[in-house]
Coordinates of C-alpha atoms (C1' of nucleotides) in Angstrom, one line a residue:
Chain A
X787 CA -51.0 24.7 16.6
X788 CA -48.5 23.1 19.0
X789 CA -44.8 23.9 19.3
X790 CA -43.6 21.0 17.4
X791 CA -45.7 21.9 14.4
X792 CA -44.8 25.5 14.7
X793 CA -41.1 24.6 14.4
X794 CA -41.7 22.2 11.5
X795 CA -43.5 24.9 9.5
X796 CA -40.9 27.6 10.2
X797 CA -38.1 25.2 9.3
X798 CA -39.8 24.2 6.0
X799 CA -40.0 27.8 4.9
X800 CA -36.4 28.7 5.8
X801 CA -34.9 25.5 4.5
X802 CA -36.7 26.0 1.2
X803 CA -35.8 29.7 0.8
X804 CA -32.3 29.8 2.1
X805 CA -31.0 26.2 2.3
X806 CA -30.1 24.0 5.2
X807 CA -26.8 25.4 6.3
X808 CA -27.8 29.0 5.8
X809 CA -30.8 28.5 8.1
X810 CA -29.6 28.7 11.7
X811 CA -31.6 27.2 14.5
X812 CA -31.8 30.7 16.0
X813 CA -33.5 31.9 12.8
X814 CA -35.9 29.0 12.8
X815 CA -36.9 29.3 16.4
X816 CA -37.3 33.0 16.2
X817 CA -39.5 32.7 13.1
X818 CA -41.5 30.0 14.9
X819 CA -41.8 32.2 18.0
X820 CA -40.4 29.5 20.3
X821 CA -37.4 29.0 22.4
X822 CA -34.1 28.0 20.9
X823 CA -33.7 24.9 23.1
X824 CA -37.0 23.4 21.9
X825 CA -35.6 22.2 18.6
X826 CA -33.2 19.8 20.4
X827 CA -35.9 18.8 22.9
X828 CA -38.5 17.9 20.3
X829 CA -36.3 16.7 17.5
X830 CA -32.9 15.9 19.0
X831 CA -30.7 17.8 16.5
X832 CA -30.9 20.2 13.5
X833 CA -30.3 17.3 11.1
X834 CA -33.1 15.3 12.7
X835 CA -35.4 18.4 12.2
X836 CA -34.5 18.4 8.5
X837 CA -35.3 14.7 8.3
X838 CA -38.7 15.4 9.9
X839 CA -39.5 18.2 7.5
X840 CA -38.6 16.0 4.5
X841 CA -40.5 13.0 5.8
X842 CA -43.6 15.1 6.4
X843 CA -43.7 16.9 3.1
X844 CA -41.9 14.7 0.6
X845 CA -43.2 11.3 1.6
X846 CA -46.8 11.9 0.4
X847 CA -45.6 13.2 -2.9
X848 CA -43.4 10.2 -3.5
X849 CA -46.2 7.8 -2.4
X850 CA -48.5 9.2 -5.1
X851 CA -45.7 9.0 -7.7
X852 CA -44.9 5.5 -6.8
X853 CA -48.5 4.4 -6.9
X854 CA -49.2 6.0 -10.3
X855 CA -46.0 4.5 -11.8
X856 CA -46.9 1.0 -10.4
X857 CA -50.3 1.2 -12.0
X858 CA -48.7 2.0 -15.3
X859 CA -46.3 -0.9 -15.0
X860 CA -49.1 -3.4 -13.9
X861 CA -51.3 -2.4 -16.8
X862 CA -48.4 -2.6 -19.2
X863 CA -47.5 -6.1 -18.1
X864 CA -51.1 -7.4 -18.1
X865 CA -51.9 -6.1 -21.5
X866 CA -48.4 -6.9 -22.8
X867 CA -48.0 -3.4 -24.3
X868 CA -45.2 -0.8 -24.1
X869 CA -45.9 1.8 -21.4
X870 CA -46.8 5.2 -22.9
X871 CA -44.0 7.8 -22.6
X872 CA -46.1 10.9 -21.9
X873 CA -48.2 9.0 -19.4
X874 CA -45.0 7.9 -17.5
X875 CA -43.8 11.5 -17.5
X876 CA -47.0 12.9 -16.2
X877 CA -47.1 10.4 -13.4
X878 CA -43.6 11.3 -12.4
X879 CA -43.9 15.1 -12.8
X880 CA -47.4 16.0 -11.7
X881 CA -47.3 14.9 -8.1
X882 CA -44.2 17.1 -7.5
X883 CA -46.3 20.1 -8.3
X884 CA -48.8 19.3 -5.5
X885 CA -50.7 16.3 -4.4
X886 CA -54.0 18.1 -4.5
X887 CA -54.2 18.4 -0.7
X888 CA -51.8 21.3 -0.6
X889 CA -52.9 23.0 2.6
X890 CA -50.7 26.0 3.3
X891 CA -48.6 28.3 1.1
X892 CA -47.7 26.2 -1.9
X893 CA -44.5 28.0 -3.0
X894 CA -42.4 27.0 0.0
X895 CA -43.5 23.4 -0.2
X896 CA -42.7 23.2 -3.9
X897 CA -39.4 25.0 -3.5
X898 CA -38.3 22.5 -0.8
X899 CA -39.0 19.6 -3.2
X900 CA -37.2 21.5 -6.0
X901 CA -34.1 21.4 -3.8
X902 CA -34.3 17.7 -3.9
X903 CA -33.2 17.8 -7.5
X904 CA -30.5 20.4 -7.4
X905 CA -29.2 20.5 -3.8
X906 CA -25.4 20.3 -3.9
X907 CA -25.0 20.0 -0.1
X908 CA -24.3 16.4 1.0
X909 CA -26.2 16.4 4.2
X910 CA -29.4 17.5 2.5
X911 CA -28.9 15.4 -0.7
X912 CA -28.4 12.2 1.3
X913 CA -31.8 12.6 3.0
X914 CA -33.7 13.7 0.0
X915 CA -32.3 11.0 -2.2
X916 CA -33.3 8.3 0.2
X917 CA -36.9 9.4 0.1
X918 CA -37.0 9.6 -3.7
X919 CA -35.1 6.4 -4.5
X920 CA -38.0 3.9 -4.9
X921 CA -39.9 6.2 -7.3
X922 CA -36.7 7.0 -9.2
X923 CA -35.8 3.3 -9.7
X924 CA -39.2 2.4 -11.0
X925 CA -39.2 5.4 -13.2
X926 CA -36.0 4.4 -14.9
X927 CA -37.3 0.9 -15.3
X928 CA -40.5 2.1 -17.0
X929 CA -38.5 4.4 -19.3
X930 CA -36.4 1.5 -20.4
X931 CA -39.5 -0.4 -21.2
X932 CA -41.1 2.6 -23.1
X933 CA -37.9 3.1 -25.1
X934 CA -36.7 -0.4 -26.1
X935 CA -34.8 0.9 -29.1
X936 CA -32.4 3.0 -26.9
X937 CA -29.3 1.8 -25.1
X938 CA -29.3 1.8 -21.4
X939 CA -26.8 4.6 -21.5
X940 CA -29.0 6.8 -23.6
X941 CA -32.1 6.2 -21.4
X942 CA -30.0 7.0 -18.4
X943 CA -28.8 10.3 -19.6
X944 CA -32.2 11.4 -21.1
X945 CA -33.6 10.6 -17.7
X946 CA -31.0 12.8 -16.1
X947 CA -31.9 15.6 -18.5
X948 CA -35.5 15.2 -17.5
X949 CA -34.6 15.5 -13.8
X950 CA -32.5 18.6 -14.4
X951 CA -35.3 20.3 -16.4
X952 CA -37.9 19.3 -13.8
X953 CA -35.8 20.7 -10.9
X954 CA -35.3 23.9 -12.7
X955 CA -38.9 24.2 -13.6
X956 CA -40.0 23.8 -10.0
X957 CA -37.5 26.2 -8.6
X958 CA -38.2 28.8 -11.2
X959 CA -41.9 28.4 -10.6
X960 CA -41.9 28.7 -6.9
X961 CA -38.8 30.5 -5.7
X962 CA -39.2 34.2 -4.9
X963 CA -35.7 34.9 -6.1
X964 CA -36.6 34.5 -9.7
X965 CA -39.5 37.0 -9.9
X966 CA -37.6 39.5 -11.9
X967 CA -36.5 36.9 -14.4
X968 CA -40.0 35.5 -15.0
X969 CA -41.6 39.0 -15.2
X970 CA -44.1 38.7 -18.0
X971 CA -44.0 34.9 -18.2
X972 CA -46.1 34.1 -15.2
X973 CA -47.4 30.6 -15.8
X974 CA -49.9 28.4 -13.9
X975 CA -48.7 25.0 -12.8
X976 CA -50.9 23.1 -15.1
X977 CA -49.6 24.9 -18.2
X978 CA -46.1 24.4 -17.0
X979 CA -46.6 20.7 -16.4
X980 CA -48.0 20.4 -19.9
X981 CA -45.1 22.2 -21.5
X982 CA -42.6 20.1 -19.6
X983 CA -44.3 16.8 -20.5
X984 CA -44.3 18.0 -24.1
X985 CA -40.7 19.0 -24.0
X986 CA -39.5 15.8 -22.4
X987 CA -41.7 13.5 -24.5
X988 CA -40.2 14.9 -27.7
X989 CA -36.6 15.0 -26.3
X990 CA -36.7 11.5 -24.8
X991 CA -38.7 9.8 -27.6
X992 CA -36.2 10.4 -30.4
X993 CA -35.0 7.0 -31.6
X994 CA -32.1 8.2 -33.7
X995 CA -29.1 9.0 -31.7
X996 CA -28.4 12.4 -33.4
X997 CA -30.1 15.5 -34.7
X998 CA -28.9 18.3 -36.8
X999 CA -26.0 18.6 -39.1
X1000 CA -22.2 18.9 -38.6
Chain B
X229 CA 3.7 29.0 -8.7
X230 CA 3.2 32.0 -6.5
X231 CA 1.0 32.2 -3.4
X232 CA -1.9 34.0 -5.0
X233 CA -2.2 31.3 -7.7
X234 CA -1.9 28.6 -5.1
X235 CA -4.8 30.0 -3.2
X236 CA -6.9 30.4 -6.4
X237 CA -6.4 26.8 -7.3
X238 CA -7.2 25.4 -3.9
X239 CA -10.3 27.6 -3.6
X240 CA -11.5 26.5 -7.0
X241 CA -11.3 22.8 -6.0
X242 CA -13.0 23.3 -2.7
X243 CA -15.7 25.7 -3.9
X244 CA -16.5 23.2 -6.7
X245 CA -16.6 20.1 -4.5
X246 CA -18.1 21.4 -1.3
X247 CA -19.7 24.7 -2.1
X248 CA -18.9 28.2 -1.0
X249 CA -20.1 28.3 2.6
X250 CA -18.9 24.8 3.4
X251 CA -15.4 25.7 2.4
X252 CA -13.7 27.6 5.2
X253 CA -10.8 29.8 4.7
X254 CA -8.8 27.6 7.0
X255 CA -9.5 24.6 4.7
X256 CA -8.6 26.6 1.7
X257 CA -5.3 27.9 3.0
X258 CA -4.3 24.5 4.5
X259 CA -5.0 22.9 1.1
X260 CA -2.9 25.5 -0.6
X261 CA -0.2 25.2 1.9
X262 CA -0.1 28.9 2.8
X263 CA -0.9 31.0 5.9
X264 CA -4.5 31.8 6.8
X265 CA -4.0 35.6 6.8
X266 CA -2.8 35.6 3.2
X267 CA -6.3 35.3 1.7
X268 CA -7.3 38.6 3.2
X269 CA -3.9 40.1 2.2
X270 CA -4.1 39.1 -1.4
X271 CA -7.9 39.2 -2.1
X272 CA -9.4 41.3 0.7
X273 CA -12.1 38.9 1.8
X274 CA -13.5 35.4 1.2
X275 CA -16.2 36.8 -1.1
X276 CA -13.6 38.6 -3.2
X277 CA -11.7 35.3 -3.5
X278 CA -14.8 33.7 -4.9
X279 CA -15.2 36.5 -7.3
X280 CA -11.6 36.1 -8.4
X281 CA -12.0 32.3 -9.0
X282 CA -15.2 32.9 -11.0
X283 CA -13.6 35.6 -13.1
X284 CA -10.6 33.5 -13.9
X285 CA -12.4 30.3 -14.8
X286 CA -15.9 31.3 -16.0
X287 CA -14.9 34.4 -18.1
X288 CA -13.1 32.6 -20.9
X289 CA -16.0 30.1 -21.2
X290 CA -18.5 32.8 -21.5
X291 CA -16.4 34.7 -24.0
X292 CA -16.3 31.7 -26.3
X293 CA -20.0 31.2 -26.0
X294 CA -20.8 34.8 -26.7
X295 CA -18.5 34.9 -29.7
X296 CA -20.0 31.8 -31.2
X297 CA -23.6 33.0 -30.6
X298 CA -22.8 36.4 -32.1
X299 CA -21.4 34.7 -35.3
X300 CA -24.6 32.8 -35.6
X301 CA -26.7 36.0 -35.3
X302 CA -24.6 37.9 -37.7
X303 CA -24.7 35.2 -40.4
X304 CA -28.5 34.8 -39.8
X305 CA -29.0 38.6 -40.3
X306 CA -26.8 38.8 -43.4
X307 CA -28.3 35.9 -45.2
X308 CA -31.7 36.7 -43.8
X309 CA -32.4 33.2 -42.7
X310 CA -33.6 31.6 -39.4
X311 CA -30.7 30.6 -37.2
X312 CA -30.4 26.8 -36.9
X313 CA -31.6 25.4 -33.6
X314 CA -29.0 22.6 -33.1
X315 CA -26.2 25.0 -34.1
X316 CA -27.4 27.5 -31.4
X317 CA -27.5 24.8 -28.8
X318 CA -24.1 23.5 -29.6
X319 CA -22.6 27.1 -29.4
X320 CA -24.3 27.4 -26.0
X321 CA -23.5 24.0 -24.6
X322 CA -20.0 23.0 -25.9
X323 CA -17.9 25.7 -24.3
X324 CA -19.2 24.8 -20.9
X325 CA -17.6 21.4 -21.2
X326 CA -14.2 23.0 -21.8
X327 CA -12.7 25.7 -24.0
X328 CA -10.1 23.3 -25.4
X329 CA -7.3 24.9 -23.4
X330 CA -8.3 23.0 -20.2
X331 CA -5.0 22.9 -18.5
X332 CA -5.4 21.2 -15.1
X333 CA -7.9 18.7 -13.7
X334 CA -11.0 19.2 -15.7
X335 CA -13.6 17.8 -13.3
X336 CA -13.3 20.6 -10.7
X337 CA -13.4 23.3 -13.3
X338 CA -16.5 21.9 -14.9
X339 CA -18.1 21.2 -11.5
X340 CA -17.6 24.8 -10.6
X341 CA -19.4 25.9 -13.7
X342 CA -22.2 23.4 -13.1
X343 CA -22.8 25.2 -9.8
X344 CA -23.6 28.3 -11.8
X345 CA -26.9 26.6 -12.9
X346 CA -28.1 25.1 -9.7
X347 CA -26.5 27.0 -6.9
X348 CA -29.2 28.0 -4.3
X349 CA -26.9 30.2 -2.3
X350 CA -27.5 33.9 -3.0
X351 CA -23.9 35.0 -2.5
X352 CA -22.7 32.6 -5.1
X353 CA -25.6 32.9 -7.5
X354 CA -25.4 36.6 -7.7
X355 CA -21.7 36.5 -8.8
X356 CA -22.2 33.6 -11.3
X357 CA -25.3 35.2 -12.9
X358 CA -23.5 38.4 -13.5
X359 CA -20.9 36.6 -15.5
X360 CA -23.4 34.6 -17.5
X361 CA -25.9 37.3 -18.3
X362 CA -24.6 38.6 -21.7
X363 CA -24.4 35.1 -23.2
X364 CA -27.8 34.2 -21.7
X365 CA -29.5 37.2 -23.1
X366 CA -28.2 36.6 -26.6
X367 CA -29.1 33.0 -26.3
X368 CA -32.7 33.7 -25.6
X369 CA -32.9 36.2 -28.4
X370 CA -31.5 33.6 -30.9
X371 CA -33.9 31.0 -29.7
X372 CA -36.9 33.4 -30.3
X373 CA -35.6 33.9 -33.8
X374 CA -35.1 30.2 -34.4
X375 CA -38.6 29.4 -33.1
X376 CA -40.8 32.1 -34.5
X377 CA -44.0 30.0 -34.2
X378 CA -43.7 29.8 -30.5
X379 CA -45.0 32.3 -28.0
X380 CA -42.4 34.2 -25.9
X381 CA -43.7 32.3 -22.9
X382 CA -43.0 28.9 -24.5
X383 CA -39.6 29.8 -25.7
X384 CA -38.7 31.1 -22.2
X385 CA -39.7 28.0 -20.4
X386 CA -38.1 25.6 -22.9
X387 CA -35.0 27.6 -22.5
X388 CA -35.3 27.1 -18.7
X389 CA -35.7 23.3 -19.3
X390 CA -32.5 23.4 -21.3
X391 CA -30.6 25.2 -18.6
X392 CA -31.8 22.7 -16.0
X393 CA -30.8 19.7 -18.2
X394 CA -27.4 21.3 -19.0
X395 CA -26.7 22.0 -15.3
X396 CA -27.6 18.5 -14.3
X397 CA -25.5 17.0 -17.1
X398 CA -22.4 18.9 -16.1
X399 CA -22.7 18.0 -12.5
X400 CA -23.4 14.4 -13.1
X401 CA -20.5 14.2 -15.5
X402 CA -17.9 15.8 -13.3
X403 CA -19.0 15.6 -9.6
X404 CA -17.3 12.7 -7.7
X405 CA -20.4 12.3 -5.6
X406 CA -22.3 10.7 -8.5
X407 CA -19.9 7.9 -9.2
X408 CA -22.1 5.2 -7.8
X409 CA -25.1 6.4 -9.8
X410 CA -23.3 6.5 -13.1
X411 CA -21.7 3.1 -12.6
X412 CA -21.9 1.5 -16.0
X413 CA -22.8 4.6 -17.9
X414 CA -19.5 6.3 -18.1
X415 CA -19.7 8.7 -21.0
X416 CA -17.1 10.9 -22.6
X417 CA -18.0 14.6 -22.9
X418 CA -18.4 14.6 -26.7
X419 CA -21.0 11.9 -26.6
X420 CA -22.8 13.6 -23.7
X421 CA -22.9 16.9 -25.6
X422 CA -24.3 15.1 -28.6
X423 CA -27.0 13.5 -26.6
X424 CA -27.9 16.7 -24.9
X425 CA -28.1 18.7 -28.2
X426 CA -30.2 15.9 -29.7
X427 CA -32.5 15.9 -26.6
X428 CA -32.9 19.7 -26.5
X429 CA -33.3 20.1 -30.3
X430 CA -36.2 17.6 -30.3
X431 CA -37.8 19.1 -27.1
X432 CA -37.5 22.7 -28.0
X433 CA -38.3 22.4 -31.7
X434 CA -41.8 21.0 -31.3
X435 CA -44.2 23.5 -32.8
X436 CA -47.5 22.1 -31.4
X437 CA -48.1 23.1 -27.8
X438 CA -49.0 19.7 -26.6
X439 CA -48.0 16.1 -26.9
X440 CA -49.7 12.8 -25.8
X441 CA -53.3 12.1 -24.9
X442 CA -55.5 12.9 -21.9
Chain C
dG1039 C1' -42.5 21.4 28.2
dT1040 C1' -40.3 25.6 28.4
dC1041 C1' -37.0 28.7 29.9
dT1042 C1' -32.0 31.0 30.8
dA1043 C1' -27.4 30.6 30.6
dT1044 C1' -23.5 28.9 28.8
dA1045 C1' -20.3 25.5 27.0
dG1046 C1' -17.5 24.3 23.1
dA1047 C1' -16.3 24.6 18.6
dT1048 C1' -15.7 27.2 14.3
dT1049 C1' -16.1 31.0 11.5
dG1050 C1' -14.1 35.5 8.8
dA1051 C1' -11.1 39.0 9.7
dT1052 C1' -7.2 41.9 11.6
dA1053 C1' -3.3 43.9 14.4
dG1054 C1' 1.3 43.9 14.8
dA1055 C1' 6.0 41.5 14.8
dC1056 C1' 9.4 40.1 11.4
Chain D
dG816 C1' 4.8 39.2 1.9
dT817 C1' 4.4 36.2 5.5
dC818 C1' 3.8 34.9 10.1
dT819 C1' 1.5 34.4 15.1
dA820 C1' -2.0 35.5 18.0
dT821 C1' -6.3 36.9 18.8
dC822 C1' -10.8 39.3 18.4
dA823 C1' -15.6 39.2 17.8
dA824 C1' -19.3 36.9 16.0
dT825 C1' -21.6 32.9 14.9
dC826 C1' -23.0 28.2 15.3
dT827 C1' -25.1 23.6 17.5
dA828 C1' -26.0 21.6 21.6
dT829 C1' -26.8 20.9 26.6
dA830 C1' -27.1 21.6 31.7
dG831 C1' -30.2 22.8 35.1
dA832 C1' -33.9 25.9 37.2
dC833 C1' -38.8 26.2 37.0

DNA sequence: GTCTATAGATTGATAGAC
DNA sequence: GTCTATCAATCTATAGAC
């Protein structure tokens, strides 16, 4: 493995576990076993390194999502039928848990993606959002088509609830920090995806505005 | 307003908007219009200042939550009936959007609480989690009682989905960074709470494990 | 391509005068 | 209680030898 790749892998792990600002270039290069100056030589700056990590790991995931969502839209338009809500959700959620070709340690990779949904830091959020935008736009469009009885406002917020739940699920599932909390509830990714799709289908599909009394 | 309070308010705003690490003590004291050294004089350290801000703002919210949840549990035990899911959700969610006595600018206060759910930084998360723990434990207990047909694993994960959705809702609703995204979907807090309770009731209440085909 | 050495800026914290 | 001045540690980034 060459130096550039060594740095990329170390940065991915540290960014995922500790966040961008908390991961110093010294920590990254030490973990990678290379010289401090080589980050700037190979990538130009710390921010450019983050961009490279995101491009390498997030791009394939978003390509799969976008392709699956486009297929659903095309089929829906050809057959002139409403897109199916659980199917949309699965297309949006599943790729985030791994594209199938997950080579190395899966947890760090997933944890990095999970940050895309919850990251409060502006530097990081800007980059992550840019990579997710096409898939997110198409997703919202499909949700509106699948839920024609709901106002744009309601679809928008239910979509936000979904993103929140998804981000939480990914981070809980892959972050080492939550081990104690999960304790007896170890769950494989497939089951977790199934539970999340079920949860979101029921929550988003409601056509009345309200539930419960009061 | 005395110096200590001046520092607390400035710190709250900056921690909420930019995060703990990104808010330097120089930025805080400049914003408060006081001398740099006074943070250490009045609070001891930067971390102790964070602890003070959290204690001041988050404690009353959690006290209200805990009290409402305890009332539900007591009534449920006395009458020997299952607690009502939407009622539980409302008791858990509503106080986070303001205890009613929201004095100053509401957005920063809410945004700070929103961080409690998504904050990746360990320093911050540790403090926030300690303050939320009692309410969270009782919440999980009540959910298990309200959903007796579900396994502990399923209740646990649906509860995590709820936390994710709630955190996202708060931050979207109060963070200035999302203005462009929200654009035409400006929503008052009451409506947002209603939508979230409705979403979560439907999502969590499902008694079959799965939804949809495939 | 890789290294050492260091610049230049910023951080949290403190000593000591008032 | 409040101030100035400064320490010591950290950070990103770069110059220049090899």
